[in-house]
Amino acid sequence: ISRSFNTIRQDAVNRRETLRQDAAPKILIGTATCGIASGALDTQLAFEQAVSQGGLEARIGTVGCIGHCYAEPVVIIDYPASGFPPIFYHEVTAGKARMLVKHFLEGGDPLFEHVYGATIENDIIPSVMEFSRFNQDTRVVMEKCGRIDPENIHEYIAEGGYASLTRALTLAPENIIAEIKSSGLRGRGGAGFPTGRKWELAAGREAGAKTIICNADEGDPGAYMDRTILESNPHQVLEGMAICAYAVGAQKAVVYVRSEYPLAVNIVTRAIEKANKLGLLGRGILDSTFNLEIEVFQGSGAFVCGEETGLIQSIEGFRGMPRCRPPYPVESGLYGQPTVINNVKTLASVVPIIEKGASWYKEIGTAGSPGTAVFSVVGDVVHPGLVEISMGVTLRTLIFDICGGIPDQKKFKAVQIGGPSGGCLPADFLDIPIDFDSLTEAGAMMGSGGIVVMDEDSCVVDVSRYFIDFTQKESCGKCTFCRIGTRHLLSILERITAGEGRPGDLEQLQLLSEDIQTGSLCGLGKTAPNPVLTSLKYFREEYEAHVNEKRCPGMMCRALIAYYIDLDKCARGCDACVGCCPTEAVFTTSTRKKGIDQNLCVKCGECMVACPPQYDAVRKVSPPSLAPVIERPANSPDEVQTETGSSQTS
């Protein structure tokens, strides 16, 4: 086994050394989904055209997501002959790409003003590891993301890839399971069940066929950790699947990924083909007796299929509807055979554990939650993106120190952690450690790793309505409590945000939520009311303002707000708000200033965006009764009366 792998590894290392010794500049472009959405393919094309037109020698390659999603498209230029270290550029448009080729590759000027994190006055170019995303990260799962080409298996192998599988094949399966149990690794899909214990249960089943399933059915709004890992470093996940399969005695594996992730599907499919070709997967892996066939199954995007029994139903060709447990999948799963289902991040964590040992892994994180957690941080935060931190780091450190805090000097209001199944926590919880037990105690949950940050202008009632709307639509409909209970929750929240709240609504929300938790079968129904229960607990005064005062403190609920124009600040003759109004609600008064017809206004807020900052004349108030009444002139809206009495067309 070792001899077979050493031959493969030496070839990969030789390829890497040849590339390193090449004096030509190397341009690496992040082309994961976040990069492509920001224009990375146009940037890549611009580099290729500029290099070709300039007659230059340069190697242009692609890598996955490095985590700085807010800075996309990102580019790293490694040009040793220039005397500079590898340089990290952010927001590299096609035009900036051509400029970098002209000024840096041809002229030797690295354009410090476009270098991320550079101190222009001192010409100091920081290392990527000095950025806040990295100097407080503990990269275990994402260590190679953004550093290697996900489509080049040799780059992964040269960085130590598949060495853990090689080592595992020299060990007894029970020893591998013992190592995973000793590490304390818990499932990163949300439930936090001990991974080693799950493997042990599956290994103990006497069956002719067992299956490993990688659950990449990531459906939480704002969550994209699993997708990014598959797009940036698929082989670490495949290697973890192979180690798991060997440990439990499986010869078949499935990567279950939603079809809405086409890039991830393509990259993983090609990664399997390349690993098979090198003998790292398939039959007789590394000249051993171990066989493993991995296939990719595309789900249809049902959130409920993230639940393991619903996922199994989907693979078997049925509608994704969870079933009663027991029996658990490790006892009777896919086609009635023992099945181990692990999340993408869980399987990716297995590789470094086998490489460095359980004791190393337990030194990271907390006693009850060893290791790291990968989060996608989105919402009202300066630097949204992917972060991998040690378990036990506080929410305050994550949001303010690593992700830059709240933009526009606004105040932090709440954080929704754990997606639709999680909880809404106020500022009082900023200093709690992020781990399975602490978050559960606070009323939230780890979930799969999605975090939505909200500033002072957010409305937690509307956020709860949004998440309940999501889970209600994603319910499979099997349970009465989930199917009908979430519909009633949504109806009450819709009434409250529409200014039609009634006495007793809050008590009804509480009672319904508790009943849904008790009566639902699967995790979707049991956790669906969490956003409502936590926001009711920590932001009850905001609910009461909606119901009793018909007022939205965050001024987000359209039915409870109004826009008006401050005539003292409005500039005569400025028509910025007029041109952007989709319903012609903005009119011109007899003094040539503007007013808003409340009967026509749809509360879109475009007038506030369009108003020049030097005037800042548009105001938003709640409740709507606070808006002053300005009568529209009797003449045509397009005809205004000038101060001299003559008429002109506005």
XYZ file of C-alpha atoms in Angstrom:
650
model
C 0.000 0.000 0.000
C 2.713 2.461 0.984
C 4.830 1.699 -2.094
C 1.856 2.263 -4.383
C 1.051 5.594 -2.762
C 4.671 6.774 -2.633
C 4.882 6.489 -6.407
C 1.756 8.636 -6.808
C 2.904 11.162 -4.208
C 6.394 11.521 -5.678
C 4.908 12.303 -9.065
C 2.690 14.981 -7.498
C 5.605 16.508 -5.577
C 7.731 16.592 -8.734
C 4.948 18.418 -10.565
C 4.727 20.986 -7.766
C 8.481 21.552 -7.662
C 8.609 22.034 -11.421
C 5.926 24.676 -11.150
C 7.676 26.401 -8.225
C 10.972 26.609 -10.088
C 9.282 28.239 -13.066
C 10.287 31.910 -12.976
C 7.139 33.032 -14.815
C 4.617 34.952 -12.697
C 1.722 32.865 -11.395
C -1.780 34.350 -11.260
C -4.315 32.482 -9.115
C -7.996 33.453 -9.382
C -10.733 32.358 -6.971
C -13.426 30.728 -9.087
C -15.795 29.155 -6.581
C -19.448 30.160 -6.883
C -18.949 33.363 -4.874
C -16.103 34.406 -7.164
C -17.957 33.542 -10.350
C -21.012 35.480 -9.158
C -18.773 38.518 -8.678
C -17.254 38.281 -12.166
C -14.193 36.051 -11.672
C -14.571 34.418 -15.094
C -14.460 37.830 -16.779
C -11.392 38.617 -14.681
C -9.732 35.375 -15.762
C -10.465 36.084 -19.421
C -9.074 39.623 -19.081
C -5.823 38.289 -17.600
C -5.490 35.736 -20.393
C -6.084 38.314 -23.106
C -3.770 40.927 -21.561
C -0.949 38.406 -21.069
C -1.343 37.144 -24.634
C -1.467 40.622 -26.153
C 1.609 41.682 -24.173
C 3.548 38.622 -25.271
C 4.238 37.731 -21.643
C 5.001 34.404 -19.998
C 2.599 33.858 -17.108
C 0.756 30.920 -15.610
C -2.916 31.642 -14.950
C -4.640 29.151 -12.665
C -7.783 28.825 -10.593
C -8.353 27.988 -6.935
C -11.405 27.643 -4.722
C -12.811 30.045 -2.141
C -10.340 31.433 0.368
C -13.119 32.704 2.638
C -12.984 36.421 1.792
C -16.315 36.338 -0.046
C -16.832 40.080 0.497
C -13.634 40.812 -1.470
C -14.412 38.779 -4.590
C -13.115 38.458 -7.209
C -9.834 37.781 -5.390
C -6.494 37.243 -7.114
C -3.078 36.226 -5.800
C -0.071 37.109 -7.955
C 3.148 35.258 -7.176
C 5.992 36.901 -9.133
C 9.321 36.017 -7.481
C 11.385 37.908 -10.051
C 9.768 41.167 -8.929
C 11.222 40.805 -5.439
C 7.773 40.864 -3.837
C 6.084 38.035 -1.917
C 2.757 36.633 -3.190
C 0.307 39.535 -3.264
C -3.398 39.336 -2.479
C -5.647 41.633 -4.550
C -9.344 42.164 -3.885
C -12.296 43.127 -6.089
C -10.266 42.532 -9.236
C -12.520 43.463 -12.124
C -11.619 42.811 -15.750
C -10.334 46.377 -16.050
C -8.195 46.034 -12.939
C -6.818 42.750 -14.291
C -5.587 44.449 -17.455
C -4.121 47.236 -15.337
C -2.204 44.764 -13.146
C -0.706 43.086 -16.189
C 0.428 46.413 -17.603
C 1.747 48.013 -14.424
C 2.941 45.016 -12.402
C 3.905 42.239 -14.801
C 5.284 44.641 -17.400
C 6.254 47.695 -15.361
C 7.144 46.205 -11.968
C 4.711 48.395 -10.005
C 2.473 46.175 -7.784
C -0.097 48.978 -7.406
C -0.204 49.077 -3.624
C -3.515 50.925 -3.611
C -5.195 47.745 -4.851
C -3.412 45.348 -2.502
C -5.698 44.058 0.231
C -4.464 45.145 3.658
C -1.359 46.966 2.374
C 0.123 50.029 4.078
C 0.844 52.218 1.090
C 3.017 54.727 2.946
C 5.518 52.054 4.031
C 5.160 49.793 0.996
C 4.366 46.928 3.357
C 2.677 43.965 1.731
C 1.069 41.779 4.407
C 1.014 38.025 4.225
C -2.405 36.513 3.633
C -2.065 34.883 7.055
C -2.020 38.335 8.665
C -5.562 39.128 7.553
C -8.273 39.010 10.210
C -9.890 36.082 8.400
C -6.770 33.986 8.972
C -4.841 35.198 11.986
C -7.769 34.258 14.223
C -8.808 31.227 12.199
C -7.956 27.661 13.097
C -8.032 25.995 9.717
C -8.543 22.257 9.806
C -11.351 21.590 7.334
C -10.557 24.607 5.146
C -6.776 24.437 5.401
C -6.288 23.841 1.666
C -9.310 25.825 0.410
C -8.179 28.696 -1.788
C -4.633 27.318 -1.941
C -5.040 24.483 -4.430
C -6.800 23.940 -7.723
C -9.787 21.726 -6.807
C -9.655 20.149 -10.268
C -5.987 19.161 -9.961
C -5.685 16.035 -7.808
C -1.888 16.248 -7.913
C -1.926 19.556 -6.025
C -3.967 17.952 -3.241
C -1.633 14.961 -3.067
C 1.470 17.178 -3.031
C -0.024 18.997 -0.022
C -0.350 15.711 1.872
C -3.638 14.512 0.448
C -4.574 10.808 0.598
C -1.732 10.115 3.052
C -4.329 9.612 5.809
C -6.161 7.024 3.702
C -2.867 5.260 3.045
C -2.168 5.116 6.773
C -5.722 4.014 7.572
C -5.422 1.046 5.209
C -2.501 -0.252 7.310
C -4.595 -0.166 10.503
C -7.341 -2.423 11.766
C -10.805 -0.905 11.213
C -11.566 -1.010 14.946
C -8.427 1.040 15.624
C -9.607 3.745 13.237
C -12.994 3.888 14.941
C -11.274 4.062 18.334
C -9.199 7.026 17.122
C -12.293 8.887 15.902
C -14.107 8.150 19.183
C -11.114 9.342 21.189
C -10.974 12.594 19.191
C -14.476 13.548 20.363
C -15.518 14.536 16.829
C -19.230 15.349 16.728
C -21.387 15.549 13.622
C -21.151 18.950 11.954
C -24.541 18.696 10.262
C -26.304 20.191 13.265
C -27.237 17.360 15.633
C -23.746 16.935 17.053
C -23.983 13.150 17.484
C -20.573 11.546 18.276
C -19.118 10.422 14.941
C -17.074 7.552 16.340
C -20.129 6.136 18.086
C -22.110 6.198 14.825
C -19.305 4.388 12.992
C -19.056 1.823 15.788
C -22.768 1.029 15.564
C -22.541 0.555 11.804
C -19.396 -1.566 12.014
C -21.099 -3.851 14.509
C -23.920 -4.715 12.126
C -23.606 -8.004 10.289
C -24.687 -7.227 6.746
C -23.608 -8.056 3.235
C -23.726 -4.454 2.020
C -23.208 -1.194 3.825
C -23.288 2.340 2.460
C -21.631 5.653 3.311
C -23.541 8.828 2.448
C -22.048 12.299 2.433
C -24.900 14.683 3.242
C -24.291 17.825 1.182
C -27.967 18.798 1.028
C -27.302 22.239 2.443
C -30.564 24.169 2.486
C -30.359 26.826 5.226
C -30.858 30.382 3.924
C -27.481 32.126 3.987
C -25.479 28.907 4.468
C -22.937 27.803 1.872
C -20.155 26.055 3.825
C -20.629 22.576 2.372
C -20.947 23.903 -1.167
C -17.734 25.885 -0.838
C -15.751 22.967 0.599
C -16.870 20.694 -2.244
C -15.978 23.389 -4.777
C -12.619 24.202 -3.192
C -11.250 20.894 -1.868
C -13.416 17.899 -2.867
C -10.689 15.309 -2.363
C -10.511 15.851 1.400
C -14.187 14.918 1.615
C -13.718 11.891 -0.658
C -10.721 10.772 1.389
C -12.767 11.060 4.585
C -15.518 8.976 2.973
C -12.990 6.291 2.011
C -11.592 6.132 5.558
C -15.121 5.865 6.961
C -16.042 3.124 4.476
C -12.950 1.085 5.344
C -13.617 1.471 9.062
C -17.245 0.270 8.945
C -16.868 -2.278 6.144
C -18.697 -0.493 3.321
C -17.906 -0.764 -0.378
C -20.395 1.769 -1.714
C -20.723 5.477 -1.057
C -22.956 8.310 -2.241
C -22.387 12.049 -2.285
C -25.882 13.513 -1.905
C -25.713 17.095 -3.179
C -28.515 19.382 -4.249
C -28.827 20.076 -7.971
C -28.833 23.832 -7.258
C -25.064 23.423 -6.756
C -24.043 22.679 -10.368
C -20.414 23.715 -9.908
C -20.023 21.509 -6.835
C -21.667 18.603 -8.662
C -19.291 18.909 -11.623
C -16.160 19.316 -9.499
C -16.964 16.359 -7.237
C -17.871 14.147 -10.196
C -14.568 14.887 -11.924
C -12.659 14.476 -8.640
C -14.078 10.944 -8.261
C -13.052 10.102 -11.821
C -9.481 11.312 -11.259
C -9.151 9.478 -7.940
C -10.404 6.291 -9.606
C -7.867 6.703 -12.381
C -4.989 6.936 -9.895
C -6.215 3.947 -7.915
C -7.165 5.997 -4.860
C -10.811 4.996 -5.213
C -12.567 2.172 -7.023
C -11.465 -1.448 -6.933
C -8.260 -2.582 -5.243
C -7.446 0.813 -3.759
C -3.657 1.263 -3.617
C -3.190 -2.429 -4.509
C -5.125 -3.497 -1.405
C -8.234 -5.658 -1.077
C -10.376 -2.629 -0.215
C -12.939 -1.543 -2.822
C -15.058 1.609 -2.783
C -17.323 2.912 -5.510
C -18.532 6.503 -4.974
C -21.341 8.047 -6.979
C -22.957 11.472 -6.969
C -26.707 11.759 -6.410
C -28.370 15.105 -7.158
C -31.217 15.984 -4.828
C -34.109 18.179 -5.894
C -33.518 20.877 -3.332
C -35.977 19.902 -0.601
C -34.848 21.270 2.760
C -36.400 18.298 4.552
C -34.016 15.957 2.709
C -31.265 17.268 4.928
C -32.873 14.972 7.529
C -31.168 11.613 7.094
C -34.225 9.389 6.695
C -35.793 11.856 4.247
C -32.515 11.852 2.326
C -32.571 8.047 2.115
C -36.135 8.125 0.810
C -35.014 10.559 -1.890
C -32.150 8.320 -3.052
C -34.500 5.331 -3.177
C -36.717 7.229 -5.603
C -39.493 8.233 -3.234
C -40.701 11.595 -2.062
C -38.354 12.868 0.663
C -40.414 12.252 3.807
C -38.741 11.393 7.131
C -39.750 8.155 8.827
C -39.936 7.096 12.441
C -36.751 6.105 14.225
C -35.758 3.513 15.392
C -34.566 1.737 13.396
C -31.801 4.244 12.761
C -29.962 4.361 9.430
C -26.923 2.599 10.951
C -29.282 -0.320 11.575
C -31.527 -0.119 8.510
C -30.836 2.662 6.061
C -30.495 2.777 2.272
C -32.394 -0.187 0.802
C -32.640 -1.641 4.295
C -28.857 -1.947 4.724
C -26.733 -0.329 7.481
C -25.901 3.208 6.371
C -23.617 5.871 7.809
C -24.638 9.430 6.980
C -22.154 12.198 7.770
C -22.013 15.860 6.840
C -19.372 17.295 4.467
C -17.504 19.026 7.307
C -17.572 15.901 9.477
C -15.961 13.755 6.781
C -13.418 16.459 5.954
C -12.422 16.541 9.645
C -11.604 12.832 9.631
C -8.546 13.262 7.398
C -6.478 15.526 9.714
C -7.520 13.442 12.741
C -6.053 10.289 11.195
C -2.990 12.257 10.084
C -2.216 14.041 13.372
C -4.004 11.961 15.971
C -6.941 12.279 18.340
C -4.902 13.994 21.057
C -3.955 16.798 18.650
C -7.600 17.292 17.691
C -8.801 17.375 21.297
C -6.437 20.253 22.020
C -8.568 22.398 19.699
C -11.924 23.664 20.918
C -13.594 22.739 24.202
C -13.841 19.537 26.223
C -17.430 18.886 25.148
C -16.998 20.183 21.595
C -13.481 19.462 20.313
C -12.234 20.762 16.994
C -13.358 23.625 14.811
C -16.574 24.991 13.356
C -17.016 26.431 9.865
C -19.491 29.304 9.604
C -20.898 31.365 6.777
C -21.416 34.795 8.308
C -23.883 36.962 6.373
C -26.206 39.897 6.979
C -25.312 43.233 8.544
C -21.582 42.644 8.933
C -18.591 44.413 7.364
C -16.768 41.308 6.124
C -19.212 38.505 5.337
C -17.841 35.173 4.220
C -16.538 31.849 5.480
C -14.740 31.496 8.794
C -13.286 28.447 10.532
C -12.746 28.930 14.247
C -11.986 26.809 17.279
C -15.017 25.737 19.251
C -15.340 28.006 22.272
C -14.620 31.295 20.516
C -17.278 33.843 21.480
C -19.871 35.359 19.200
C -18.369 38.779 19.909
C -14.952 37.694 18.651
C -16.457 36.133 15.547
C -18.698 39.057 14.597
C -16.590 42.027 15.646
C -12.947 40.943 15.623
C -12.938 38.512 12.715
C -15.785 39.815 10.549
C -15.287 43.538 11.203
C -18.427 44.341 13.181
C -21.557 46.174 12.063
C -21.299 48.519 9.038
C -22.166 52.223 9.014
C -21.468 52.533 12.752
C -24.823 51.010 13.597
C -25.515 49.001 16.714
C -25.666 45.230 16.903
C -29.171 43.952 17.562
C -29.310 40.178 17.190
C -27.808 37.131 15.556
C -29.730 34.203 14.094
C -27.495 31.172 14.494
C -28.357 27.723 13.229
C -30.500 28.821 10.287
C -34.288 28.300 10.308
C -33.803 25.677 13.011
C -31.733 27.957 15.225
C -32.458 30.802 17.567
C -32.369 34.579 17.597
C -29.978 35.815 20.294
C -29.603 39.442 21.525
C -26.453 41.352 22.499
C -26.540 39.835 26.000
C -25.270 36.589 24.454
C -22.335 38.006 22.523
C -19.880 36.641 25.072
C -21.115 33.061 25.181
C -18.762 30.482 23.657
C -19.729 28.935 20.341
C -20.138 25.211 20.969
C -22.923 22.631 20.874
C -23.867 22.765 24.552
C -23.632 26.539 25.173
C -25.790 27.427 22.177
C -28.401 24.810 23.067
C -28.559 26.170 26.603
C -29.151 29.672 25.208
C -32.091 28.422 23.137
C -30.279 28.330 19.792
C -28.292 25.537 18.178
C -25.090 25.030 16.224
C -26.965 23.884 13.149
C -24.956 23.397 10.006
C -23.113 26.696 10.516
C -25.163 29.564 9.076
C -25.068 32.881 10.958
C -27.187 35.922 10.070
C -26.147 39.158 11.799
C -28.754 41.902 12.304
C -28.209 45.572 13.093
C -30.457 48.020 14.942
C -32.665 48.560 11.891
C -33.713 44.919 11.673
C -37.136 43.685 12.749
C -36.970 40.391 14.631
C -40.700 39.847 14.138
C -40.287 40.022 10.377
C -37.193 37.789 10.569
C -39.241 35.197 12.456
C -41.973 35.486 9.836
C -39.383 34.907 7.094
C -37.972 31.745 8.676
C -41.406 30.320 9.498
C -42.475 31.013 5.915
C -39.417 29.060 4.763
C -39.940 26.038 7.017
C -43.690 25.981 6.365
C -43.079 25.756 2.616
C -40.348 23.139 3.101
C -42.432 20.900 5.372
C -43.051 17.505 3.794
C -46.587 17.580 5.226
C -46.405 14.217 6.957
C -47.016 15.551 10.494
C -50.182 17.447 11.353
C -48.373 19.640 13.854
C -45.711 20.635 11.345
C -47.992 20.931 8.306
C -50.850 22.856 9.942
C -49.115 24.283 13.001
C -46.469 26.173 11.027
C -49.230 27.470 8.720
C -51.042 28.960 11.723
C -47.768 30.390 13.066
C -47.172 32.059 9.727
C -50.723 33.455 9.574
C -50.366 35.075 12.996
C -46.942 36.547 12.162
C -48.228 37.869 8.839
C -51.087 39.606 10.626
C -48.749 41.106 13.222
C -46.314 42.461 10.614
C -49.272 43.836 8.636
C -50.417 45.878 11.630
C -53.393 43.627 12.333
C -52.152 41.964 15.515
C -54.743 41.066 18.122
C -54.686 40.649 21.904
C -53.654 37.112 22.739
C -51.563 36.633 19.587
C -48.297 36.374 21.490
C -49.685 33.774 23.865
C -51.015 31.840 20.886
C -47.580 31.948 19.221
C -45.983 30.539 22.363
C -48.526 27.738 22.768
C -48.466 26.743 19.094
C -44.678 26.687 19.009
C -44.446 24.399 22.022
C -47.055 22.041 20.559
C -45.244 21.878 17.210
C -41.991 21.029 18.955
C -43.667 18.235 20.909
C -45.780 16.731 18.162
C -43.507 16.777 15.113
C -41.668 13.683 13.919
C -38.392 14.960 12.484
C -35.898 17.701 13.222
C -37.478 20.137 10.767
C -40.750 20.312 12.690
C -39.216 20.048 16.133
C -36.905 23.007 15.507
C -39.100 25.114 13.199
C -40.525 27.247 16.066
C -37.075 28.075 17.486
C -36.838 31.526 15.840
C -40.269 32.430 17.231
C -39.620 31.102 20.734
C -36.228 32.775 21.118
C -37.331 36.111 19.665
C -40.446 36.073 21.869
C -38.241 35.391 24.864
C -35.586 38.005 24.186
C -37.484 40.646 22.128
C -41.022 40.491 23.511
C -41.275 44.288 23.698
C -40.826 44.421 19.928
C -43.723 42.036 19.410
C -45.831 44.099 21.811
C -45.034 47.279 19.878
C -46.329 45.632 16.699
C -49.517 44.368 18.325
C -50.405 47.138 20.773
C -48.983 50.273 19.129
C -49.075 49.174 15.466
C -45.450 50.253 15.345
C -42.334 48.541 13.979
C -39.271 49.610 16.030
C -36.938 48.442 13.261
C -39.109 50.232 10.686
C -38.987 47.247 8.326
C -42.632 46.132 8.160
C -44.122 48.050 5.227
C -47.634 48.220 6.616
C -46.330 49.919 9.760
C -44.103 52.599 8.208
C -44.479 55.677 6.054
C -42.108 57.832 4.018
C -42.351 61.585 3.797
C -40.186 64.456 2.597
C -38.874 67.084 4.990
C -39.758 70.320 3.174
C -37.130 72.257 5.125
C -34.390 70.097 3.594
C -35.858 69.386 0.183
C -34.087 71.229 -2.648
C -36.306 73.012 -5.099
C -35.807 71.733 -8.607
C -34.229 68.402 -7.606
C -36.235 65.593 -9.187
C -34.176 62.605 -8.017
C -37.044 61.103 -6.033
C -39.584 61.752 -8.785
C -37.716 59.725 -11.389
C -37.244 56.658 -9.191
C -40.774 56.325 -7.806
C -42.474 53.313 -9.461
C -46.026 54.459 -8.630
C -45.740 58.228 -9.244
C -46.470 58.822 -5.578
C -43.929 61.680 -5.421
C -45.353 65.010 -6.543
C -44.222 68.620 -6.761
C -45.756 71.191 -4.440
C -46.557 74.797 -5.272
C -43.152 75.786 -3.840
C -41.391 73.374 -6.252
C -40.494 71.058 -3.379
C -41.605 67.457 -3.260
C -44.252 65.558 -1.316
C -45.393 61.924 -1.141
C -48.952 60.801 -1.774
C -49.460 58.192 0.978
C -52.339 56.619 -0.938
C -49.998 55.706 -3.798
C -46.784 55.002 -1.873
C -45.827 51.298 -1.766
C -43.059 51.837 0.852
C -40.282 50.630 -1.466
C -37.773 53.167 -0.096
C -36.323 54.072 -3.502
C -36.873 57.761 -2.845
C -34.691 57.586 0.256
C -31.938 55.888 -1.744
C -32.168 58.399 -4.591
C -32.219 61.540 -2.411
C -28.768 63.204 -2.649
C -26.892 62.896 0.675
C -26.301 66.652 0.852
C -30.084 67.125 1.151
C -31.072 63.998 3.131
C -34.694 65.061 2.904
C -36.572 61.737 2.881
C -37.730 60.442 6.253
C -39.105 57.073 7.403
C -41.400 56.840 10.438
C -43.444 54.269 12.334
C -46.374 54.236 12.865
C -47.551 55.820 9.579
C -49.683 58.363 11.463
C -46.487 60.242 12.350
C -45.962 61.282 8.727
C -47.171 64.850 8.092
C -49.942 65.184 5.541
C -48.941 67.128 2.423
C -51.763 67.657 -0.054
C -51.115 67.008 -3.724
C -51.895 70.146 -5.821
C -55.159 70.079 -7.714
C -53.367 70.631 -11.042
C -51.757 67.802 -12.997
C -48.862 66.102 -11.193
C -46.614 66.943 -14.128
C -47.578 70.599 -14.012
C -46.230 72.799 -11.221
C -46.769 76.424 -10.326
C -43.617 78.519 -10.166
C -43.118 81.290 -7.586
C -43.760 83.907 -10.271
C -47.130 82.396 -11.066
C -46.195 81.062 -14.509
C -46.700 77.396 -15.297
C -43.925 74.985 -16.365
C -43.555 71.288 -16.915
C -41.575 69.534 -14.261
